Each structure stands twice: as C-alpha cells, then as structure tokens.
PDB file of C-alpha atoms and ligand atoms in Angstrom:
ATOM      1  CA  UNK A   9     -27.951 -12.967  -0.441  1.00  0.00           C
ATOM      2  CA  UNK A  10     -24.790 -11.139  -1.500  1.00  0.00           C
ATOM      3  CA  UNK A  11     -22.592  -8.826   0.546  1.00  0.00           C
ATOM      4  CA  UNK A  12     -24.221  -5.704  -0.912  1.00  0.00           C
ATOM      5  CA  UNK A  13     -27.377  -6.226   1.149  1.00  0.00           C
ATOM      6  CA  UNK A  14     -25.260  -6.215   4.308  1.00  0.00           C
ATOM      7  CA  UNK A  15     -23.679  -2.828   3.635  1.00  0.00           C
ATOM      8  CA  UNK A  16     -25.002  -0.035   5.859  1.00  0.00           C
ATOM      9  CA  UNK A  17     -25.326   3.061   3.627  1.00  0.00           C
ATOM     10  CA  UNK A  18     -24.871   5.462   6.581  1.00  0.00           C
ATOM     11  CA  UNK A  19     -21.509   3.894   7.498  1.00  0.00           C
ATOM     12  CA  UNK A  20     -19.930   3.881   4.048  1.00  0.00           C
ATOM     13  CA  UNK A  21     -16.326   5.049   3.814  1.00  0.00           C
ATOM     14  CA  UNK A  22     -15.989   8.113   1.606  1.00  0.00           C
ATOM     15  CA  UNK A  23     -12.608   7.195   0.217  1.00  0.00           C
ATOM     16  CA  UNK A  24     -11.311   3.691  -0.523  1.00  0.00           C
ATOM     17  CA  UNK A  25      -7.772   3.058  -1.762  1.00  0.00           C
ATOM     18  CA  UNK A  26      -6.724  -0.190  -3.442  1.00  0.00           C
ATOM     19  CA  UNK A  27      -3.371  -1.833  -4.131  1.00  0.00           C
ATOM     20  CA  UNK A  28      -4.195  -3.977  -7.157  1.00  0.00           C
ATOM     21  CA  UNK A  29      -1.719  -6.837  -6.832  1.00  0.00           C
ATOM     22  CA  UNK A  30      -1.283 -10.304  -8.288  1.00  0.00           C
ATOM     23  CA  UNK A  31      -1.665  -9.857 -12.055  1.00  0.00           C
ATOM     24  CA  UNK A  32       1.679 -11.533 -12.768  1.00  0.00           C
ATOM     25  CA  UNK A  33       1.057 -14.502 -10.465  1.00  0.00           C
ATOM     26  CA  UNK A  34      -2.470 -14.958 -11.855  1.00  0.00           C
ATOM     27  CA  UNK A  35      -1.045 -15.167 -15.382  1.00  0.00           C
ATOM     28  CA  UNK A  36       1.768 -17.498 -14.325  1.00  0.00           C
ATOM     29  CA  UNK A  37      -0.719 -19.883 -12.699  1.00  0.00           C
ATOM     30  CA  UNK A  38      -2.421 -20.114 -16.085  1.00  0.00           C
ATOM     31  CA  UNK A  39       0.833 -20.589 -17.996  1.00  0.00           C
ATOM     32  CA  UNK A  40       0.473 -17.172 -19.657  1.00  0.00           C
ATOM     33  CA  UNK A  41       2.661 -14.081 -19.937  1.00  0.00           C
ATOM     34  CA  UNK A  42       2.529 -11.503 -17.118  1.00  0.00           C
ATOM     35  CA  UNK A  43       1.077  -8.959 -19.536  1.00  0.00           C
ATOM     36  CA  UNK A  44      -1.966 -11.204 -20.000  1.00  0.00           C
ATOM     37  CA  UNK A  45      -2.569 -10.820 -16.272  1.00  0.00           C
ATOM     38  CA  UNK A  46      -2.522  -7.030 -16.618  1.00  0.00           C
ATOM     39  CA  UNK A  47      -4.942  -7.262 -19.546  1.00  0.00           C
ATOM     40  CA  UNK A  48      -7.444  -9.295 -17.545  1.00  0.00           C
ATOM     41  CA  UNK A  49      -6.736  -6.981 -14.601  1.00  0.00           C
ATOM     42  CA  UNK A  50      -8.481  -4.239 -16.567  1.00  0.00           C
ATOM     43  CA  UNK A  51     -11.746  -6.206 -16.278  1.00  0.00           C
ATOM     44  CA  UNK A  52     -11.328  -6.179 -12.506  1.00  0.00           C
ATOM     45  CA  UNK A  53     -10.682  -2.423 -12.623  1.00  0.00           C
ATOM     46  CA  UNK A  54     -13.956  -1.899 -14.523  1.00  0.00           C
ATOM     47  CA  UNK A  55     -15.874  -4.167 -12.116  1.00  0.00           C
ATOM     48  CA  UNK A  56     -14.459  -2.431  -9.069  1.00  0.00           C
ATOM     49  CA  UNK A  57     -14.893   1.110 -10.356  1.00  0.00           C
ATOM     50  CA  UNK A  58     -18.510   0.485 -11.326  1.00  0.00           C
ATOM     51  CA  UNK A  59     -19.228  -1.374  -8.068  1.00  0.00           C
ATOM     52  CA  UNK A  60     -17.741   1.496  -6.066  1.00  0.00           C
ATOM     53  CA  UNK A  61     -19.828   4.061  -7.952  1.00  0.00           C
ATOM     54  CA  UNK A  62     -22.941   1.889  -7.611  1.00  0.00           C
ATOM     55  CA  UNK A  63     -22.598   1.671  -3.838  1.00  0.00           C
ATOM     56  CA  UNK A  64     -21.974   5.431  -3.497  1.00  0.00           C
ATOM     57  CA  UNK A  65     -18.274   5.865  -2.670  1.00  0.00           C
ATOM     58  CA  UNK A  66     -17.046   9.419  -3.178  1.00  0.00           C
ATOM     59  CA  UNK A  67     -13.412   8.664  -4.063  1.00  0.00           C
ATOM     60  CA  UNK A  68     -11.665   5.497  -5.253  1.00  0.00           C
ATOM     61  CA  UNK A  69      -7.862   5.666  -5.518  1.00  0.00           C
ATOM     62  CA  UNK A  70      -6.192   2.844  -7.454  1.00  0.00           C
ATOM     63  CA  UNK A  71      -2.458   2.137  -7.368  1.00  0.00           C
ATOM     64  CA  UNK A  72      -1.954   1.552 -11.099  1.00  0.00           C
ATOM     65  CA  UNK A  73       1.806   2.125 -11.437  1.00  0.00           C
ATOM     66  CA  UNK A  74       4.350   2.886  -8.724  1.00  0.00           C
ATOM     67  CA  UNK A  75       7.611   4.798  -8.977  1.00  0.00           C
ATOM     68  CA  UNK A  76       9.320   1.454  -8.330  1.00  0.00           C
ATOM     69  CA  UNK A  77       7.458  -0.180 -11.254  1.00  0.00           C
ATOM     70  CA  UNK A  78       9.782   1.774 -13.607  1.00  0.00           C
ATOM     71  CA  UNK A  79      12.396  -0.838 -12.648  1.00  0.00           C
ATOM     72  CA  UNK A  80      10.447  -3.666 -14.336  1.00  0.00           C
ATOM     73  CA  UNK A  81      11.614  -5.080 -17.686  1.00  0.00           C
ATOM     74  CA  UNK A  82      11.109  -2.453 -20.395  1.00  0.00           C
ATOM     75  CA  UNK A  83       8.800  -4.807 -22.323  1.00  0.00           C
ATOM     76  CA  UNK A  84       6.404  -5.040 -19.387  1.00  0.00           C
ATOM     77  CA  UNK A  85       6.529  -1.267 -18.823  1.00  0.00           C
ATOM     78  CA  UNK A  86       5.663  -0.665 -22.485  1.00  0.00           C
ATOM     79  CA  UNK A  87       2.810  -3.173 -22.348  1.00  0.00           C
ATOM     80  CA  UNK A  88       1.431  -1.536 -19.192  1.00  0.00           C
ATOM     81  CA  UNK A  89       1.641   1.967 -20.663  1.00  0.00           C
ATOM     82  CA  UNK A  90      -0.084   0.852 -23.883  1.00  0.00           C
ATOM     83  CA  UNK A  91      -2.770  -0.898 -21.875  1.00  0.00           C
ATOM     84  CA  UNK A  92      -3.273   2.248 -19.842  1.00  0.00           C
ATOM     85  CA  UNK A  93      -3.655   4.456 -22.919  1.00  0.00           C
ATOM     86  CA  UNK A  94      -6.081   2.013 -24.603  1.00  0.00           C
ATOM     87  CA  UNK A  95      -8.104   1.435 -21.451  1.00  0.00           C
ATOM     88  CA  UNK A  96      -8.457   5.089 -20.564  1.00  0.00           C
ATOM     89  CA  UNK A  97      -9.437   5.871 -24.148  1.00  0.00           C
ATOM     90  CA  UNK A  98     -11.989   3.039 -24.379  1.00  0.00           C
ATOM     91  CA  UNK A  99     -13.454   3.450 -20.912  1.00  0.00           C
ATOM     92  CA  UNK A 100     -14.025   7.211 -20.930  1.00  0.00           C
ATOM     93  CA  UNK A 101     -17.573   6.985 -22.397  1.00  0.00           C
ATOM     94  CA  UNK A 102     -18.437   4.394 -19.721  1.00  0.00           C
ATOM     95  CA  UNK A 103     -17.011   6.644 -17.021  1.00  0.00           C
ATOM     96  CA  UNK A 104     -19.272   9.435 -18.262  1.00  0.00           C
ATOM     97  CA  UNK A 105     -22.287   7.072 -18.378  1.00  0.00           C
ATOM     98  CA  UNK A 106     -21.607   6.321 -14.715  1.00  0.00           C
ATOM     99  CA  UNK A 107     -21.046  10.049 -13.874  1.00  0.00           C
ATOM    100  CA  UNK A 108     -17.431   9.268 -12.840  1.00  0.00           C
ATOM    101  CA  UNK A 109     -14.739  11.937 -12.837  1.00  0.00           C
ATOM    102  CA  UNK A 110     -11.204  10.771 -13.654  1.00  0.00           C
ATOM    103  CA  UNK A 111      -8.143  12.160 -11.870  1.00  0.00           C
ATOM    104  CA  UNK A 112      -4.496  11.122 -11.716  1.00  0.00           C
ATOM    105  CA  UNK A 113      -1.741  11.674  -9.173  1.00  0.00           C
ATOM    106  CA  UNK A 114       1.975  11.000  -9.273  1.00  0.00           C
ATOM    107  CA  UNK A 115       5.033  12.093 -11.183  1.00  0.00           C
ATOM    108  CA  UNK A 116       3.005  12.195 -14.390  1.00  0.00           C
ATOM    109  CA  UNK A 117       5.786  13.903 -16.359  1.00  0.00           C
ATOM    110  CA  UNK A 118       7.581  10.524 -16.359  1.00  0.00           C
ATOM    111  CA  UNK A 119       4.789   8.871 -18.368  1.00  0.00           C
ATOM    112  CA  UNK A 120       5.220   8.518 -22.147  1.00  0.00           C
ATOM    113  CA  UNK A 121       3.800  11.558 -23.934  1.00  0.00           C
ATOM    114  CA  UNK A 122       0.904   9.670 -25.572  1.00  0.00           C
ATOM    115  CA  UNK A 123      -0.087   8.423 -22.141  1.00  0.00           C
ATOM    116  CA  UNK A 124       0.053  11.944 -20.675  1.00  0.00           C
ATOM    117  CA  UNK A 125      -2.055  13.242 -23.574  1.00  0.00           C
ATOM    118  CA  UNK A 126      -4.754  10.562 -23.290  1.00  0.00           C
ATOM    119  CA  UNK A 127      -4.863  10.922 -19.539  1.00  0.00           C
ATOM    120  CA  UNK A 128      -5.307  14.684 -19.748  1.00  0.00           C
ATOM    121  CA  UNK A 129      -7.975  14.304 -22.433  1.00  0.00           C
ATOM    122  CA  UNK A 130     -10.017  11.875 -20.320  1.00  0.00           C
ATOM    123  CA  UNK A 131      -9.547  14.027 -17.223  1.00  0.00           C
ATOM    124  CA  UNK A 132     -10.852  17.036 -19.187  1.00  0.00           C
ATOM    125  CA  UNK A 133     -13.692  15.036 -20.783  1.00  0.00           C
ATOM    126  CA  UNK A 134     -14.940  13.814 -17.398  1.00  0.00           C
ATOM    127  CA  UNK A 135     -14.284  17.026 -15.454  1.00  0.00           C
ATOM    128  CA  UNK A 136     -17.987  17.941 -15.239  1.00  0.00           C
ATOM    129  CA  UNK A 137     -19.108  14.595 -13.866  1.00  0.00           C
ATOM    130  CA  UNK A 138     -20.567  14.912 -10.396  1.00  0.00           C
ATOM    131  CA  UNK A 139     -20.490  11.278  -9.237  1.00  0.00           C
ATOM    132  CA  UNK A 140     -17.543   9.325  -7.883  1.00  0.00           C
ATOM    133  CA  UNK A 141     -13.946  10.449  -8.388  1.00  0.00           C
ATOM    134  CA  UNK A 142     -11.684   7.746  -9.818  1.00  0.00           C
ATOM    135  CA  UNK A 143      -8.166   8.736  -8.843  1.00  0.00           C
ATOM    136  CA  UNK A 144      -5.344   6.799 -10.537  1.00  0.00           C
ATOM    137  CA  UNK A 145      -1.963   6.711  -8.800  1.00  0.00           C
ATOM    138  CA  UNK A 146       0.501   6.620 -11.703  1.00  0.00           C
ATOM    139  CA  UNK A 147       4.256   6.856 -11.387  1.00  0.00           C
ATOM    140  CA  UNK A 148       3.368   7.450  -7.759  1.00  0.00           C
ATOM    141  CA  UNK A 149       5.080   6.726  -4.478  1.00  0.00           C
ATOM    142  CA  UNK A 150       4.263   8.139  -1.066  1.00  0.00           C
ATOM    143  CA  UNK A 151       7.883   9.097  -0.320  1.00  0.00           C
ATOM    144  CA  UNK A 152       8.020  11.046  -3.596  1.00  0.00           C
ATOM    145  CA  UNK A 153       4.788  12.787  -2.615  1.00  0.00           C
ATOM    146  CA  UNK A 154       5.962  13.582   0.929  1.00  0.00           C
ATOM    147  CA  UNK A 155       9.305  14.934  -0.298  1.00  0.00           C
ATOM    148  CA  UNK A 156       7.462  17.104  -2.822  1.00  0.00           C
ATOM    149  CA  UNK A 157       5.329  18.527  -0.013  1.00  0.00           C
ATOM    150  CA  UNK A 158       8.397  19.152   2.160  1.00  0.00           C
ATOM    151  CA  UNK A 159      10.158  20.986  -0.693  1.00  0.00           C
ATOM    152  CA  UNK A 160       7.087  23.152  -1.348  1.00  0.00           C
ATOM    153  CA  UNK A 161       6.836  24.093   2.319  1.00  0.00           C
ATOM    154  CA  UNK A 162      10.591  24.743   2.563  1.00  0.00           C
ATOM    155  CA  UNK A 163      10.318  27.104  -0.410  1.00  0.00           C
ATOM    156  CA  UNK A 164       7.477  28.965   1.307  1.00  0.00           C
ATOM    157  CA  UNK A 165       9.520  29.277   4.496  1.00  0.00           C
ATOM    158  CA  UNK A 166      12.455  30.571   2.463  1.00  0.00           C
ATOM    159  CA  UNK A 167      10.205  33.104   0.746  1.00  0.00           C
ATOM    160  CA  UNK A 168       8.905  34.210   4.130  1.00  0.00           C
ATOM    161  CA  UNK A 169       5.256  33.392   3.349  1.00  0.00           C
ATOM    162  CA  UNK A 170       4.949  30.836   6.132  1.00  0.00           C
ATOM    163  CA  UNK A 171       6.623  30.403   9.526  1.00  0.00           C
ATOM    164  CA  UNK A 172       7.976  26.935  10.447  1.00  0.00           C
ATOM    165  CA  UNK A 173       5.901  26.978  13.643  1.00  0.00           C
ATOM    166  CA  UNK A 174       2.726  27.386  11.578  1.00  0.00           C
ATOM    167  CA  UNK A 175       3.243  24.099   9.747  1.00  0.00           C
ATOM    168  CA  UNK A 176       0.727  21.654  11.151  1.00  0.00           C
ATOM    169  CA  UNK A 177      -0.931  18.500   9.815  1.00  0.00           C
ATOM    170  CA  UNK A 178      -3.591  20.467   7.940  1.00  0.00           C
ATOM    171  CA  UNK A 179      -0.963  22.702   6.287  1.00  0.00           C
ATOM    172  CA  UNK A 180       1.125  19.704   5.327  1.00  0.00           C
ATOM    173  CA  UNK A 181      -1.861  17.790   3.909  1.00  0.00           C
ATOM    174  CA  UNK A 182      -2.601  20.711   1.592  1.00  0.00           C
ATOM    175  CA  UNK A 183       0.624  19.944  -0.264  1.00  0.00           C
ATOM    176  CA  UNK A 184      -0.177  16.281  -0.873  1.00  0.00           C
ATOM    177  CA  UNK A 185      -1.706  14.995  -4.121  1.00  0.00           C
ATOM    178  CA  UNK A 186      -4.861  14.079  -2.200  1.00  0.00           C
ATOM    179  CA  UNK A 187      -5.295  17.583  -0.692  1.00  0.00           C
ATOM    180  CA  UNK A 188      -8.927  17.857  -1.724  1.00  0.00           C
ATOM    181  CA  UNK A 189      -9.970  14.365  -0.630  1.00  0.00           C
ATOM    182  CA  UNK A 190     -10.620  12.945   2.824  1.00  0.00           C
ATOM    183  CA  UNK A 191      -8.042  10.377   3.935  1.00  0.00           C
ATOM    184  CA  UNK A 192      -9.037   6.854   2.856  1.00  0.00           C
ATOM    185  CA  UNK A 193     -10.930   5.139   5.634  1.00  0.00           C
ATOM    186  CA  UNK A 194     -10.220   1.762   4.019  1.00  0.00           C
ATOM    187  CA  UNK A 195      -7.179   0.390   2.191  1.00  0.00           C
ATOM    188  CA  UNK A 196      -7.555  -2.910   0.330  1.00  0.00           C
ATOM    189  CA  UNK A 197      -4.665  -5.001  -0.989  1.00  0.00           C
ATOM    190  CA  UNK A 198      -5.208  -8.083  -3.094  1.00  0.00           C
ATOM    191  CA  UNK A 199      -2.980 -11.135  -3.676  1.00  0.00           C
ATOM    192  CA  UNK A 200      -2.232 -12.074  -0.060  1.00  0.00           C
ATOM    193  CA  UNK A 201       0.769  -9.735   0.317  1.00  0.00           C
ATOM    194  CA  UNK A 202       0.510  -7.751   3.543  1.00  0.00           C
ATOM    195  CA  UNK A 203       2.518  -4.589   2.998  1.00  0.00           C
ATOM    196  CA  UNK A 204       1.928  -0.988   1.989  1.00  0.00           C
ATOM    197  CA  UNK A 205       4.531  -0.656  -0.803  1.00  0.00           C
ATOM    198  CA  UNK A 206       5.066   3.107  -0.568  1.00  0.00           C
ATOM    199  CA  UNK A 207       1.360   3.924  -0.990  1.00  0.00           C
ATOM    200  CA  UNK A 208      -0.355   6.892   0.688  1.00  0.00           C
ATOM    201  CA  UNK A 209       1.872   6.639   3.773  1.00  0.00           C
ATOM    202  CA  UNK A 210       0.675   9.915   5.316  1.00  0.00           C
ATOM    203  CA  UNK A 211      -2.997   9.451   4.455  1.00  0.00           C
ATOM    204  CA  UNK A 212      -3.420   5.918   5.843  1.00  0.00           C
ATOM    205  CA  UNK A 213      -2.408   6.836   9.406  1.00  0.00           C
ATOM    206  CA  UNK A 214      -5.840   5.718  10.649  1.00  0.00           C
ATOM    207  CA  UNK A 215      -7.112   3.683   7.705  1.00  0.00           C
ATOM    208  CA  UNK A 216      -8.473   0.213   8.201  1.00  0.00           C
ATOM    209  CA  UNK A 217      -6.328  -2.278   6.313  1.00  0.00           C
ATOM    210  CA  UNK A 218      -7.998  -5.158   4.484  1.00  0.00           C
ATOM    211  CA  UNK A 219      -5.945  -7.910   2.884  1.00  0.00           C
ATOM    212  CA  UNK A 220      -7.460 -10.564   0.644  1.00  0.00           C
ATOM    213  CA  UNK A 221      -5.744 -13.536  -0.987  1.00  0.00           C
ATOM    214  CA  UNK A 222      -7.764 -12.944  -4.172  1.00  0.00           C
ATOM    215  CA  UNK A 223      -5.452 -12.121  -7.086  1.00  0.00           C
ATOM    216  CA  UNK A 224      -6.379  -8.841  -8.788  1.00  0.00           C
ATOM    217  CA  UNK A 225      -7.728 -10.291 -12.087  1.00  0.00           C
ATOM    218  CA  UNK A 226     -10.231 -12.344 -10.044  1.00  0.00           C
ATOM    219  CA  UNK A 227     -11.401  -9.349  -7.985  1.00  0.00           C
ATOM    220  CA  UNK A 228     -15.075  -8.487  -8.531  1.00  0.00           C
ATOM    221  CA  UNK A 229     -17.515  -5.959  -7.103  1.00  0.00           C
ATOM    222  CA  UNK A 230     -18.633  -8.723  -4.726  1.00  0.00           C
ATOM    223  CA  UNK A 231     -15.097  -8.788  -3.253  1.00  0.00           C
ATOM    224  CA  UNK A 232     -15.295  -5.009  -2.849  1.00  0.00           C
ATOM    225  CA  UNK A 233     -18.662  -5.300  -1.081  1.00  0.00           C
ATOM    226  CA  UNK A 234     -17.208  -8.030   1.164  1.00  0.00           C
ATOM    227  CA  UNK A 235     -14.374  -5.675   2.131  1.00  0.00           C
ATOM    228  CA  UNK A 236     -16.884  -2.903   2.870  1.00  0.00           C
ATOM    229  CA  UNK A 237     -18.900  -5.202   5.131  1.00  0.00           C
ATOM    230  CA  UNK A 238     -15.704  -6.212   6.978  1.00  0.00           C
ATOM    231  CA  UNK A 239     -14.784  -2.514   7.346  1.00  0.00           C
ATOM    232  CA  UNK A 240     -18.181  -1.724   8.822  1.00  0.00           C
ATOM    233  CA  UNK A 241     -17.739  -4.450  11.432  1.00  0.00           C
ATOM    234  CA  UNK A 242     -14.560  -2.864  12.745  1.00  0.00           C
ATOM    235  CA  UNK A 243     -14.450  -0.384  15.584  1.00  0.00           C
ATOM    236  CA  UNK A 244     -12.440   2.711  14.675  1.00  0.00           C
ATOM    237  CA  UNK A 245     -11.105   4.197  17.904  1.00  0.00           C
ATOM    238  CA  UNK A 246      -8.577   6.800  16.695  1.00  0.00           C
ATOM    239  CA  UNK A 247      -6.553   6.295  19.888  1.00  0.00           C
ATOM    240  CA  UNK A 248      -9.590   6.508  22.186  1.00  0.00           C
ATOM    241  CA  UNK A 249     -11.071   3.681  24.253  1.00  0.00           C
ATOM    242  CA  UNK A 250     -14.098   1.630  23.245  1.00  0.00           C
ATOM    243  CA  UNK A 251     -16.500   3.301  25.734  1.00  0.00           C
ATOM    244  CA  UNK A 252     -15.609   6.773  24.414  1.00  0.00           C
ATOM    245  CA  UNK A 253     -16.337   5.663  20.846  1.00  0.00           C
ATOM    246  CA  UNK A 254     -19.648   4.041  21.877  1.00  0.00           C
ATOM    247  CA  UNK A 255     -20.729   7.301  23.601  1.00  0.00           C
ATOM    248  CA  UNK A 256     -20.403   9.338  20.375  1.00  0.00           C
TER     249      UNK A 256
HETATM  250  C1  LIG B 314       0.221  -5.520  -9.829  1.00  0.00           C
HETATM  251  O1  LIG B 314       0.369  -6.852 -10.249  1.00  0.00           O
HETATM  252  C2  LIG B 314      -0.379  -4.693 -10.841  1.00  0.00           C
HETATM  253  C3  LIG B 314       0.229  -3.661 -11.504  1.00  0.00           C
HETATM  254  C4  LIG B 314       1.617  -3.260 -11.265  1.00  0.00           C
HETATM  255  C5  LIG B 314      -0.447  -2.896 -12.546  1.00  0.00           C
HETATM  256  C6  LIG B 314      -1.896  -2.677 -12.367  1.00  0.00           C
HETATM  257  C7  LIG B 314      -2.487  -2.434 -13.677  1.00  0.00           C
HETATM  258  C8  LIG B 314      -3.683  -2.886 -14.100  1.00  0.00           C
HETATM  259  C9  LIG B 314      -4.630  -3.603 -13.255  1.00  0.00           C
HETATM  260  C10 LIG B 314      -4.112  -2.667 -15.512  1.00  0.00           C
HETATM  261  C11 LIG B 314      -4.325  -1.278 -15.977  1.00  0.00           C
HETATM  262  C12 LIG B 314      -4.879  -0.345 -14.963  1.00  0.00           C
HETATM  263  C13 LIG B 314      -5.762   0.654 -15.179  1.00  0.00           C
HETATM  264  C14 LIG B 314      -6.085   1.571 -14.074  1.00  0.00           C
HETATM  265  C15 LIG B 314      -6.431   0.848 -16.457  1.00  0.00           C
HETATM  266  P1  LIG B 314       1.843  -7.452 -10.352  1.00  0.00           P
HETATM  267  O2  LIG B 314       2.288  -7.311 -11.755  1.00  0.00           O
HETATM  268  O3  LIG B 314       2.731  -6.791  -9.346  1.00  0.00           O
HETATM  269  O4  LIG B 314       1.561  -8.945  -9.977  1.00  0.00           O
HETATM  270  P2  LIG B 314       2.555  -9.948  -9.211  1.00  0.00           P
HETATM  271  O5  LIG B 314       2.771  -9.369  -7.833  1.00  0.00           O
HETATM  272  O6  LIG B 314       1.772 -11.223  -9.180  1.00  0.00           O
HETATM  273  O7  LIG B 314       3.802 -10.032 -10.019  1.00  0.00           O
END
C-alpha cells in the first residue's frame, strides 16, 4: 500500500510550497553537467504538479528561480531560462487537461522577454481552469516581496489613504504576491538542506516544515504523498496548548 491511501482527505493542506533543491548535486553524482539535473528536474515538477492536483490541493507554489539565482554563471541562467520557456510551452496543454491554472510571482520584469511572453501566454491560456493553482516563484525572494509591500503601504500613508495605526497583518498580507491564497500549511524542501533561503518568510510563520534528503530530480508524487502523511500526523497548535487544540 502506498502513502496515498493513508492521506485523510478532510485534513489536506490547501496550500503546499516546495523548495526544489538538489538538481546540481544529482547531476554531479552521475558525472553530468548541472543543467542535465535541471532538465530531469522538470520530470519531477510534472510528477509533483499532477500528484498535487490528483490529491486535491488548492495551491502549489514552487520555488523555480530565486533573486539570488541571478548570481549563478550566465550559462546556467540561460539554460534555466530556456528550459523554463520550453517547459511552460510544452506543458500548457497538460495543465489544461488537468484543469490547472498557472500563475507566477516575483520580479518578473527581470526575466528575459521571451520568458515573460511565454509565461503570460500560458497564464492567459489557463486562466479559466478551475482546478489547482500552480504558482511559480520566479525571480522571487521573500525580502524583495516584503520590501515591495512596505513601499506600497508607505505610499498609501503618504497619500493619506491609510493611517499607520490601521496597518495590521491582514492589511499587510494584501500587499504580498500571495494575497489571494491561504498561507501554506506545509513547506517541503528536498536535498537534505534545512534552511528557508528567502522563501515566503511572512507566509510560513506557522507552516509545518518538512525536509527530505531526496534530491529534486528523484522526487515523485509518492514523496509528496509521504510528506502529506507526515504533515497530517503533526499537531498544529498555533501557540496554544495540546488540550486546547484537542477540544476544537
Ligand atoms: C535547485 O537545484 C533548483 C533550481 C535552482 C531550479 C529549479 C528548476 C527546475 C526544477 C526546472 C524548471 C522548473 C520549472 C518550474 C519548469 P540546485 O541547482 O540549487 O541544486 P544544487 O543545490 O544541488 O546545486
């Protein structure tokens, strides 16, 4: 019996975020170029996206390219951008078959123009899909996102449309890229690294963190289901005590 049978449908997280890590190391272990790892990583993206839709998640946010990734060798950046354009182009019909809506968040203006165009086309082409939302974090970092929110609020204060004392968590969240989504209940990181790497810092305040040593190209829907089972075995207390949670 696989992990899927152990998932309780009534306790599914709505939003799962993933840090896809380990493509380079996976390739190196096989004596191949890092870009080969990214290429095979696309298979894991497909597996995970379709597994997440199959199980009924509402939102899946994948960290596909961070602000810091712009500091990689130009050759690797180019390979990643080309892979992104090709993958988004090729996978759009499959997204539609699976009723998946594509979104993207981050400083998208930094992406090469062909990448921006393909992204926008696939976002438009899938806009009517009513199943899961696949949200790609591209040229994204949480500090960039938080600063952007702060600047937007500061401008509103300056314009006199909001008073500083009225800024609360809900107001602030409205200015984040994820404004229309619930915070992720579960954050998964592959490759054995146990850090957050500037990802969704505000939104993961109460997320369950799940680290697996599996390198991203080896990640399958079964690994996703395993993480969901582990999540469901945890007790989420949100600062309360166990007895209070049990009484709910
Ligand atoms: C991390 O591995 C992975 C990335 C920086 C890129 C992720 C991209 C893909 C999986 C392919 C395209 C994605 C989509 C959404 C179509 P790493 O290079 O940091 O690996 P390392 O830590 O072993 O060096």
